[in-house]
């Protein structure tokens, strides 16, 4: 008798805390307009493609040798890009921001330690915690998924977490946190010596005037700000995430990283993109324009979009989000059902993609239920 993959997996001596778990992943369907995983749908500009191709060609000549284990040139370039007086010894990078977060949990989490998140938030946090044997604690948000400084600080003090995740702009809701929240959480974590991670994966898309937690790094050795090149830099396929923190945090990560974890090809790709970022940043402005257009149109259609500092829009007010999701998919538009009642999330794409989404959505809302 044939057994299912689940049954075969159950027969293996899997760790008990991993039994029944499901791998992370959004649907990867072959549709014309993919607006479900917050990619930069504009693609890599031609001049950046050419620069990356040349950089990789040069790196290929030395692939018989291990890469620079300290990725010195890349850390220098990232420090220059971030500004805020940061130096290369305050920068770390890995294969996507998920690996950066995993390394933080490996260094500061583990059995007997806890990590705190505030759902709805990035769904990888509990999975990364589980993978490192770190207990995951679920905090609470207020109405409209707001997280205030007083509430967050109180929960950090009461729960005594060893690691705190603050996603800003938050995924899936898209709204950035005020720096007062970060400051309050950091102070509240003093008793448990909590590492406070501010996940700024979408920071480049923030509204004018939104401040980065990078400005809070001086004199806060337990504060970490993580970023990625997957979104604004259109390099989701290259897998490059990074963080800024005190030099001693970087030293801690050296204890858990795999040898030569960042390939020469990855380093060359990221460096070329940073050196030609002007083209990429012009795409960011167009994406922000389409995002704001989506918010305005959703309001006109009687829905409730959250204020967005990201490249996506989370919206509520749907009587039957699954019907809308399926109707969009039938028209070749894939958006994300994040599992929150009455809501969906859509990535801001090109002007044409955005128009297709808005046009079909309006038709679906006009149809009888």
CSV table of N, CA, C and O in Angstrom, one decimal, residues 3-103:
chain,number,residue,atom,x,y,z
A,3,UNK,N,2.1,4.9,0.8
A,3,UNK,CA,1.9,5.8,2.0
A,3,UNK,C,2.1,7.2,1.5
A,3,UNK,O,2.7,7.5,0.5
A,4,UNK,N,1.5,8.1,2.2
A,4,UNK,CA,1.6,9.6,1.9
A,4,UNK,C,3.0,10.1,2.4
A,4,UNK,O,3.6,9.5,3.2
A,5,UNK,N,3.4,11.3,1.8
A,5,UNK,CA,4.6,11.9,2.3
A,5,UNK,C,4.6,12.2,3.8
A,5,UNK,O,5.6,12.0,4.5
A,6,UNK,N,3.4,12.6,4.3
A,6,UNK,CA,3.3,12.8,5.7
A,6,UNK,C,3.5,11.6,6.6
A,6,UNK,O,4.2,11.6,7.6
A,7,UNK,N,3.0,10.4,6.1
A,7,UNK,CA,3.2,9.2,6.8
A,7,UNK,C,4.6,8.7,6.8
A,7,UNK,O,5.2,8.2,7.8
A,8,UNK,N,5.3,8.9,5.6
A,8,UNK,CA,6.7,8.6,5.5
A,8,UNK,C,7.5,9.5,6.4
A,8,UNK,O,8.5,9.0,7.1
A,9,UNK,N,7.2,10.8,6.5
A,9,UNK,CA,7.9,11.7,7.4
A,9,UNK,C,7.7,11.3,8.8
A,9,UNK,O,8.7,11.3,9.6
A,10,UNK,N,6.5,10.8,9.2
A,10,UNK,CA,6.2,10.5,10.6
A,10,UNK,C,7.0,9.3,11.0
A,10,UNK,O,7.2,9.1,12.3
A,11,UNK,N,7.5,8.5,10.1
A,11,UNK,CA,8.3,7.3,10.5
A,11,UNK,C,9.7,7.6,10.8
A,11,UNK,O,10.5,6.8,11.3
A,12,UNK,N,10.2,8.8,10.4
A,12,UNK,CA,11.5,9.2,10.7
A,12,UNK,C,11.7,9.7,12.2
A,12,UNK,O,10.7,10.1,12.8
A,13,UNK,N,12.9,9.6,12.7
A,13,UNK,CA,13.1,10.1,14.1
A,13,UNK,C,13.2,11.6,14.2
A,13,UNK,O,14.2,12.2,14.6
A,14,UNK,N,12.2,12.3,13.7
A,14,UNK,CA,12.2,13.8,13.6
A,14,UNK,C,12.1,14.3,15.1
A,14,UNK,O,11.6,13.7,16.0
A,15,UNK,N,12.7,15.5,15.3
A,15,UNK,CA,12.6,16.1,16.6
A,15,UNK,C,11.1,16.3,16.9
A,15,UNK,O,10.3,16.7,16.1
A,16,UNK,N,10.8,16.1,18.2
A,16,UNK,CA,9.4,16.1,18.6
A,16,UNK,C,8.8,17.5,18.4
A,16,UNK,O,7.6,17.6,18.0
A,17,UNK,N,9.5,18.5,18.6
A,17,UNK,CA,9.0,19.9,18.4
A,17,UNK,C,8.7,20.3,17.0
A,17,UNK,O,8.1,21.3,16.7
A,18,UNK,N,9.2,19.5,16.0
A,18,UNK,CA,9.0,19.7,14.6
A,18,UNK,C,7.9,18.9,14.0
A,18,UNK,O,7.4,19.2,12.9
A,19,UNK,N,7.4,17.9,14.8
A,19,UNK,CA,6.3,17.1,14.3
A,19,UNK,C,5.0,17.9,14.1
A,19,UNK,O,4.7,18.7,15.0
A,20,UNK,N,4.4,17.8,13.0
A,20,UNK,CA,3.1,18.5,12.8
A,20,UNK,C,3.4,19.9,12.2
A,20,UNK,O,2.4,20.6,11.9
A,21,UNK,N,4.6,20.4,12.1
A,21,UNK,CA,4.9,21.7,11.6
A,21,UNK,C,4.8,21.7,10.1
A,21,UNK,O,4.9,20.6,9.4
A,22,UNK,N,4.6,22.9,9.5
A,22,UNK,CA,4.5,23.0,8.0
A,22,UNK,C,5.5,24.0,7.6
A,22,UNK,O,5.8,25.0,8.2
A,23,UNK,N,6.2,23.7,6.4
A,23,UNK,CA,7.2,24.6,5.9
A,23,UNK,C,6.6,26.0,5.5
A,23,UNK,O,5.4,26.0,5.0
A,24,UNK,N,7.4,27.0,5.6
A,24,UNK,CA,6.9,28.3,5.1
A,24,UNK,C,6.8,28.4,3.6
A,24,UNK,O,7.6,27.8,2.9
A,25,UNK,N,5.8,29.1,3.1
A,25,UNK,CA,5.8,29.3,1.7
A,25,UNK,C,4.4,29.8,1.2
A,25,UNK,O,3.4,29.3,1.6
A,26,UNK,N,4.5,30.8,0.3
A,26,UNK,CA,3.3,31.3,-0.3
A,26,UNK,C,3.1,30.5,-1.6
A,26,UNK,O,4.0,29.9,-2.2
A,27,UNK,N,1.8,30.4,-2.1
A,27,UNK,CA,1.6,29.7,-3.4
A,27,UNK,C,2.4,30.3,-4.5
A,27,UNK,O,2.6,31.5,-4.7
A,28,UNK,N,3.1,29.4,-5.3
A,28,UNK,CA,3.9,29.8,-6.4
A,28,UNK,C,3.1,29.3,-7.7
A,28,UNK,O,3.4,28.1,-8.1
A,29,UNK,N,2.2,30.1,-8.2
A,29,UNK,CA,1.4,29.7,-9.3
A,29,UNK,C,1.9,30.4,-10.6
A,29,UNK,O,2.4,31.5,-10.5
A,30,UNK,N,1.7,29.8,-11.7
A,30,UNK,CA,2.1,30.4,-13.0
A,30,UNK,C,1.0,31.2,-13.5
A,30,UNK,O,0.1,30.8,-14.2
A,31,UNK,N,1.0,32.5,-13.1
A,31,UNK,CA,0.0,33.4,-13.5
A,31,UNK,C,0.7,34.7,-14.1
A,31,UNK,O,1.8,35.0,-13.7
A,32,UNK,N,0.0,35.5,-14.9
A,32,UNK,CA,0.7,36.6,-15.5
A,32,UNK,C,1.1,37.7,-14.5
A,32,UNK,O,2.1,38.4,-14.7
A,33,UNK,N,0.2,37.9,-13.5
A,33,UNK,CA,0.5,39.0,-12.6
A,33,UNK,C,0.6,38.5,-11.1
A,33,UNK,O,-0.4,38.1,-10.5
A,34,UNK,N,1.8,38.5,-10.6
A,34,UNK,CA,2.1,37.9,-9.3
A,34,UNK,C,2.3,39.0,-8.3
A,34,UNK,O,3.4,39.7,-8.3
A,35,UNK,N,1.3,39.3,-7.5
A,35,UNK,CA,1.3,40.3,-6.5
A,35,UNK,C,1.1,39.8,-5.1
A,35,UNK,O,0.4,40.4,-4.3
A,36,UNK,N,1.7,38.6,-4.8
A,36,UNK,CA,1.4,38.0,-3.5
A,36,UNK,C,2.6,37.9,-2.6
A,36,UNK,O,2.4,37.6,-1.4
A,37,UNK,N,3.8,38.1,-3.0
A,37,UNK,CA,5.0,37.9,-2.1
A,37,UNK,C,5.9,39.1,-2.0
A,37,UNK,O,7.0,39.0,-1.6
A,38,UNK,N,5.3,40.3,-2.4
A,38,UNK,CA,6.0,41.5,-2.2
A,38,UNK,C,7.3,41.7,-2.9
A,38,UNK,O,8.3,42.3,-2.4
A,39,UNK,N,7.4,41.0,-4.1
A,39,UNK,CA,8.6,41.2,-4.9
A,39,UNK,C,8.6,42.6,-5.6
A,39,UNK,O,7.5,43.2,-5.7
A,40,UNK,N,9.7,43.0,-6.0
A,40,UNK,CA,9.8,44.2,-6.9
A,40,UNK,C,9.5,43.7,-8.3
A,40,UNK,O,10.3,43.1,-9.0
A,41,UNK,N,8.3,44.0,-8.8
A,41,UNK,CA,7.9,43.4,-10.1
A,41,UNK,C,8.4,44.2,-11.2
A,41,UNK,O,8.2,43.8,-12.4
A,42,UNK,N,9.1,45.3,-11.0
A,42,UNK,CA,9.7,46.1,-12.1
A,42,UNK,C,10.9,45.4,-12.6
A,42,UNK,O,11.3,45.7,-13.8
A,43,UNK,N,11.5,44.5,-11.9
A,43,UNK,CA,12.7,43.8,-12.3
A,43,UNK,C,14.0,44.6,-12.2
A,43,UNK,O,14.0,45.8,-11.7
A,44,UNK,N,15.1,44.0,-12.6
A,44,UNK,CA,16.4,44.7,-12.5
A,44,UNK,C,16.7,45.5,-13.7
A,44,UNK,O,16.6,45.0,-14.8
A,45,UNK,N,16.9,46.8,-13.5
A,45,UNK,CA,17.2,47.7,-14.7
A,45,UNK,C,18.3,47.2,-15.5
A,45,UNK,O,19.3,46.5,-15.0
A,46,UNK,N,18.3,47.5,-16.8
A,46,UNK,CA,19.3,47.0,-17.7
A,46,UNK,C,20.7,47.3,-17.3
A,46,UNK,O,21.7,46.5,-17.4
A,47,UNK,N,21.0,48.6,-16.8
A,47,UNK,CA,22.3,49.0,-16.5
A,47,UNK,C,22.8,48.2,-15.3
A,47,UNK,O,24.0,47.9,-15.2
A,48,UNK,N,21.9,47.9,-14.4
A,48,UNK,CA,22.3,47.1,-13.2
A,48,UNK,C,22.5,45.6,-13.6
A,48,UNK,O,23.5,45.0,-13.1
A,49,UNK,N,21.7,45.1,-14.5
A,49,UNK,CA,22.0,43.8,-15.0
A,49,UNK,C,23.4,43.7,-15.6
A,49,UNK,O,24.1,42.7,-15.4
A,50,UNK,N,23.7,44.7,-16.4
A,50,UNK,CA,25.0,44.6,-17.1
A,50,UNK,C,26.2,44.7,-16.0
A,50,UNK,O,27.2,44.0,-16.2
A,51,UNK,N,26.0,45.5,-15.0
A,51,UNK,CA,27.0,45.6,-14.0
A,51,UNK,C,27.1,44.3,-13.2
A,51,UNK,O,28.3,43.9,-12.9
A,52,UNK,N,26.0,43.7,-12.9
A,52,UNK,CA,26.1,42.4,-12.2
A,52,UNK,C,26.7,41.4,-13.0
A,52,UNK,O,27.5,40.6,-12.5
A,53,UNK,N,26.4,41.3,-14.3
A,53,UNK,CA,26.9,40.3,-15.2
A,53,UNK,C,28.4,40.4,-15.3
A,53,UNK,O,29.2,39.4,-15.2
A,54,UNK,N,28.9,41.7,-15.4
A,54,UNK,CA,30.4,41.9,-15.4
A,54,UNK,C,31.0,41.5,-14.1
A,54,UNK,O,32.1,40.9,-14.1
A,55,UNK,N,30.4,41.9,-13.0
A,55,UNK,CA,31.0,41.6,-11.7
A,55,UNK,C,31.0,40.1,-11.4
A,55,UNK,O,32.0,39.5,-10.9
A,56,UNK,N,30.0,39.4,-11.9
A,56,UNK,CA,30.0,37.9,-11.7
A,56,UNK,C,31.0,37.2,-12.6
A,56,UNK,O,31.7,36.3,-12.2
A,57,UNK,N,31.2,37.8,-13.8
A,57,UNK,CA,32.2,37.2,-14.7
A,57,UNK,C,33.5,37.3,-14.1
A,57,UNK,O,34.3,36.4,-14.2
A,58,UNK,N,33.9,38.5,-13.5
A,58,UNK,CA,35.2,38.6,-12.9
A,58,UNK,C,35.3,37.7,-11.7
A,58,UNK,O,36.4,37.1,-11.5
A,59,UNK,N,34.2,37.5,-10.9
A,59,UNK,CA,34.3,36.7,-9.7
A,59,UNK,C,34.5,35.2,-10.1
A,59,UNK,O,35.1,34.4,-9.4
A,60,UNK,N,33.9,34.8,-11.3
A,60,UNK,CA,34.0,33.4,-11.8
A,60,UNK,C,35.4,33.0,-12.0
A,60,UNK,O,35.7,31.8,-11.8
A,61,UNK,N,36.3,33.9,-12.3
A,61,UNK,CA,37.7,33.5,-12.5
A,61,UNK,C,38.3,33.0,-11.3
A,61,UNK,O,39.3,32.3,-11.4
A,62,UNK,N,37.8,33.4,-10.1
A,62,UNK,CA,38.4,32.9,-8.9
A,62,UNK,C,37.6,32.0,-8.1
A,62,UNK,O,37.8,31.8,-6.8
A,63,UNK,N,36.6,31.3,-8.7
A,63,UNK,CA,35.8,30.4,-8.0
A,63,UNK,C,36.4,29.1,-7.4
A,63,UNK,O,35.8,28.4,-6.7
A,64,UNK,N,37.7,28.9,-7.9
A,64,UNK,CA,38.4,27.8,-7.3
A,64,UNK,C,38.9,28.0,-5.9
A,64,UNK,O,39.4,27.1,-5.2
A,65,UNK,N,38.8,29.3,-5.5
A,65,UNK,CA,39.2,29.7,-4.1
A,65,UNK,C,38.0,30.1,-3.3
A,65,UNK,O,36.9,30.5,-3.8
A,66,UNK,N,38.1,29.9,-2.0
A,66,UNK,CA,37.0,30.3,-1.1
A,66,UNK,C,36.8,31.8,-1.1
A,66,UNK,O,37.8,32.5,-1.4
A,67,UNK,N,35.6,32.3,-0.9
A,67,UNK,CA,35.4,33.7,-0.9
A,67,UNK,C,35.9,34.4,0.3
A,67,UNK,O,36.3,33.7,1.3
A,68,UNK,N,36.0,35.7,0.3
A,68,UNK,CA,36.4,36.5,1.5
A,68,UNK,C,35.4,36.2,2.6
A,68,UNK,O,34.2,36.5,2.5
A,69,UNK,N,35.9,35.5,3.6
A,69,UNK,CA,35.0,35.1,4.7
A,69,UNK,C,34.4,36.3,5.4
A,69,UNK,O,33.3,36.1,6.0
A,70,UNK,N,35.1,37.4,5.4
A,70,UNK,CA,34.6,38.6,6.1
A,70,UNK,C,33.8,39.5,5.2
A,70,UNK,O,33.4,40.6,5.6
A,71,UNK,N,33.7,39.2,3.9
A,71,UNK,CA,33.0,40.0,2.9
A,71,UNK,C,33.3,41.5,3.2
A,71,UNK,O,32.3,42.3,3.3
A,72,UNK,N,34.5,41.8,3.2
A,72,UNK,CA,35.0,43.2,3.7
A,72,UNK,C,34.5,44.3,2.8
A,72,UNK,O,33.9,45.3,3.3
A,73,UNK,N,34.6,44.1,1.5
A,73,UNK,CA,34.2,45.1,0.5
A,73,UNK,C,32.7,45.4,0.6
A,73,UNK,O,32.2,46.5,0.6
A,74,UNK,N,31.9,44.3,0.8
A,74,UNK,CA,30.5,44.4,0.8
A,74,UNK,C,30.0,45.1,2.1
A,74,UNK,O,29.1,45.9,2.1
A,75,UNK,N,30.7,44.7,3.2
A,75,UNK,CA,30.3,45.4,4.5
A,75,UNK,C,30.6,46.9,4.5
A,75,UNK,O,29.9,47.7,5.0
A,76,UNK,N,31.7,47.2,3.8
A,76,UNK,CA,32.0,48.7,3.7
A,76,UNK,C,31.0,49.4,2.8
A,76,UNK,O,30.6,50.5,3.2
A,77,UNK,N,30.6,48.7,1.7
A,77,UNK,CA,29.6,49.4,0.8
A,77,UNK,C,28.2,49.5,1.5
A,77,UNK,O,27.5,50.5,1.4
A,78,UNK,N,27.8,48.5,2.3
A,78,UNK,CA,26.6,48.5,3.0
A,78,UNK,C,26.6,49.6,4.1
A,78,UNK,O,25.6,50.3,4.3
A,79,UNK,N,27.7,49.7,4.8
A,79,UNK,CA,27.8,50.8,5.8
A,79,UNK,C,27.6,52.2,5.2
A,79,UNK,O,27.0,53.1,5.7
A,80,UNK,N,28.3,52.3,4.0
A,80,UNK,CA,28.2,53.6,3.3
A,80,UNK,C,26.7,53.9,2.9
A,80,UNK,O,26.2,55.0,3.0
A,81,UNK,N,26.1,52.8,2.4
A,81,UNK,CA,24.7,53.0,1.9
A,81,UNK,C,23.7,53.4,3.1
A,81,UNK,O,22.9,54.3,2.9
A,82,UNK,N,23.9,52.7,4.2
A,82,UNK,CA,23.0,53.0,5.3
A,82,UNK,C,23.2,54.3,6.0
A,82,UNK,O,22.3,54.9,6.5
A,83,UNK,N,24.5,54.8,6.0
A,83,UNK,CA,24.8,56.1,6.6
A,83,UNK,C,24.7,56.0,8.1
A,83,UNK,O,25.1,55.0,8.7
A,84,UNK,N,24.2,57.0,8.8
A,84,UNK,CA,24.0,57.1,10.2
A,84,UNK,C,25.4,56.9,11.0
A,84,UNK,O,25.4,56.4,12.1
A,85,UNK,N,26.5,57.2,10.3
A,85,UNK,CA,27.8,57.1,10.9
A,85,UNK,C,28.2,55.6,11.1
A,85,UNK,O,29.2,55.4,11.9
A,86,UNK,N,27.6,54.7,10.5
A,86,UNK,CA,27.9,53.3,10.7
A,86,UNK,C,29.2,52.9,10.0
A,86,UNK,O,29.6,53.5,9.0
A,87,UNK,N,29.9,52.0,10.6
A,87,UNK,CA,31.2,51.5,10.1
A,87,UNK,C,31.1,50.0,9.8
A,87,UNK,O,30.2,49.3,10.2
A,88,UNK,N,32.0,49.5,8.9
A,88,UNK,CA,32.0,48.1,8.5
A,88,UNK,C,31.9,47.1,9.6
A,88,UNK,O,31.3,46.1,9.5
A,89,UNK,N,32.5,47.4,10.8
A,89,UNK,CA,32.5,46.4,11.9
A,89,UNK,C,31.1,46.4,12.6
A,89,UNK,O,30.9,45.6,13.5
A,90,UNK,N,30.2,47.2,12.1
A,90,UNK,CA,28.8,47.2,12.6
A,90,UNK,C,27.8,46.5,11.7
A,90,UNK,O,26.6,46.5,11.9
A,91,UNK,N,28.4,45.9,10.6
A,91,UNK,CA,27.5,45.4,9.5
A,91,UNK,C,27.8,43.9,9.4
A,91,UNK,O,28.9,43.4,9.5
A,92,UNK,N,26.7,43.1,9.2
A,92,UNK,CA,26.7,41.7,8.9
A,92,UNK,C,25.8,41.4,7.8
A,92,UNK,O,24.8,42.1,7.5
A,93,UNK,N,26.1,40.3,7.0
A,93,UNK,CA,25.2,39.9,5.9
A,93,UNK,C,25.2,38.4,5.8
A,93,UNK,O,26.0,37.7,6.3
A,94,UNK,N,24.1,37.9,5.2
A,94,UNK,CA,23.9,36.5,5.0
A,94,UNK,C,23.0,36.3,3.8
A,94,UNK,O,22.6,37.2,3.1
A,95,UNK,N,22.6,35.0,3.6
A,95,UNK,CA,21.8,34.6,2.4
A,95,UNK,C,20.3,34.9,2.7
A,95,UNK,O,19.6,34.0,3.0
A,96,UNK,N,20.0,36.2,2.5
A,96,UNK,CA,18.6,36.6,2.8
A,96,UNK,C,18.5,37.0,4.3
A,96,UNK,O,19.2,36.6,5.2
A,97,UNK,N,17.5,37.9,4.6
A,97,UNK,CA,17.4,38.4,5.9
A,97,UNK,C,16.9,37.2,6.8
A,97,UNK,O,17.1,37.3,8.0
A,98,UNK,N,16.3,36.2,6.3
A,98,UNK,CA,15.9,35.1,7.1
A,98,UNK,C,17.1,34.4,7.7
A,98,UNK,O,17.0,34.0,8.9
A,99,UNK,N,18.2,34.3,6.9
A,99,UNK,CA,19.4,33.7,7.5
A,99,UNK,C,20.0,34.6,8.6
A,99,UNK,O,20.5,34.1,9.6
A,100,UNK,N,19.9,35.9,8.3
A,100,UNK,CA,20.4,36.8,9.3
A,100,UNK,C,19.6,36.6,10.6
A,100,UNK,O,20.2,36.6,11.7
A,101,UNK,N,18.3,36.5,10.6
A,101,UNK,CA,17.5,36.3,11.8
A,101,UNK,C,17.8,35.0,12.4
A,101,UNK,O,17.8,34.9,13.6
A,102,UNK,N,18.0,34.0,11.6
A,102,UNK,CA,18.3,32.7,12.1
A,102,UNK,C,19.6,32.7,12.9
A,102,UNK,O,19.7,32.1,14.0
A,103,UNK,N,20.6,33.4,12.3
A,103,UNK,CA,21.9,33.4,13.0
A,103,UNK,C,21.7,34.2,14.4
A,103,UNK,O,22.4,33.8,15.4
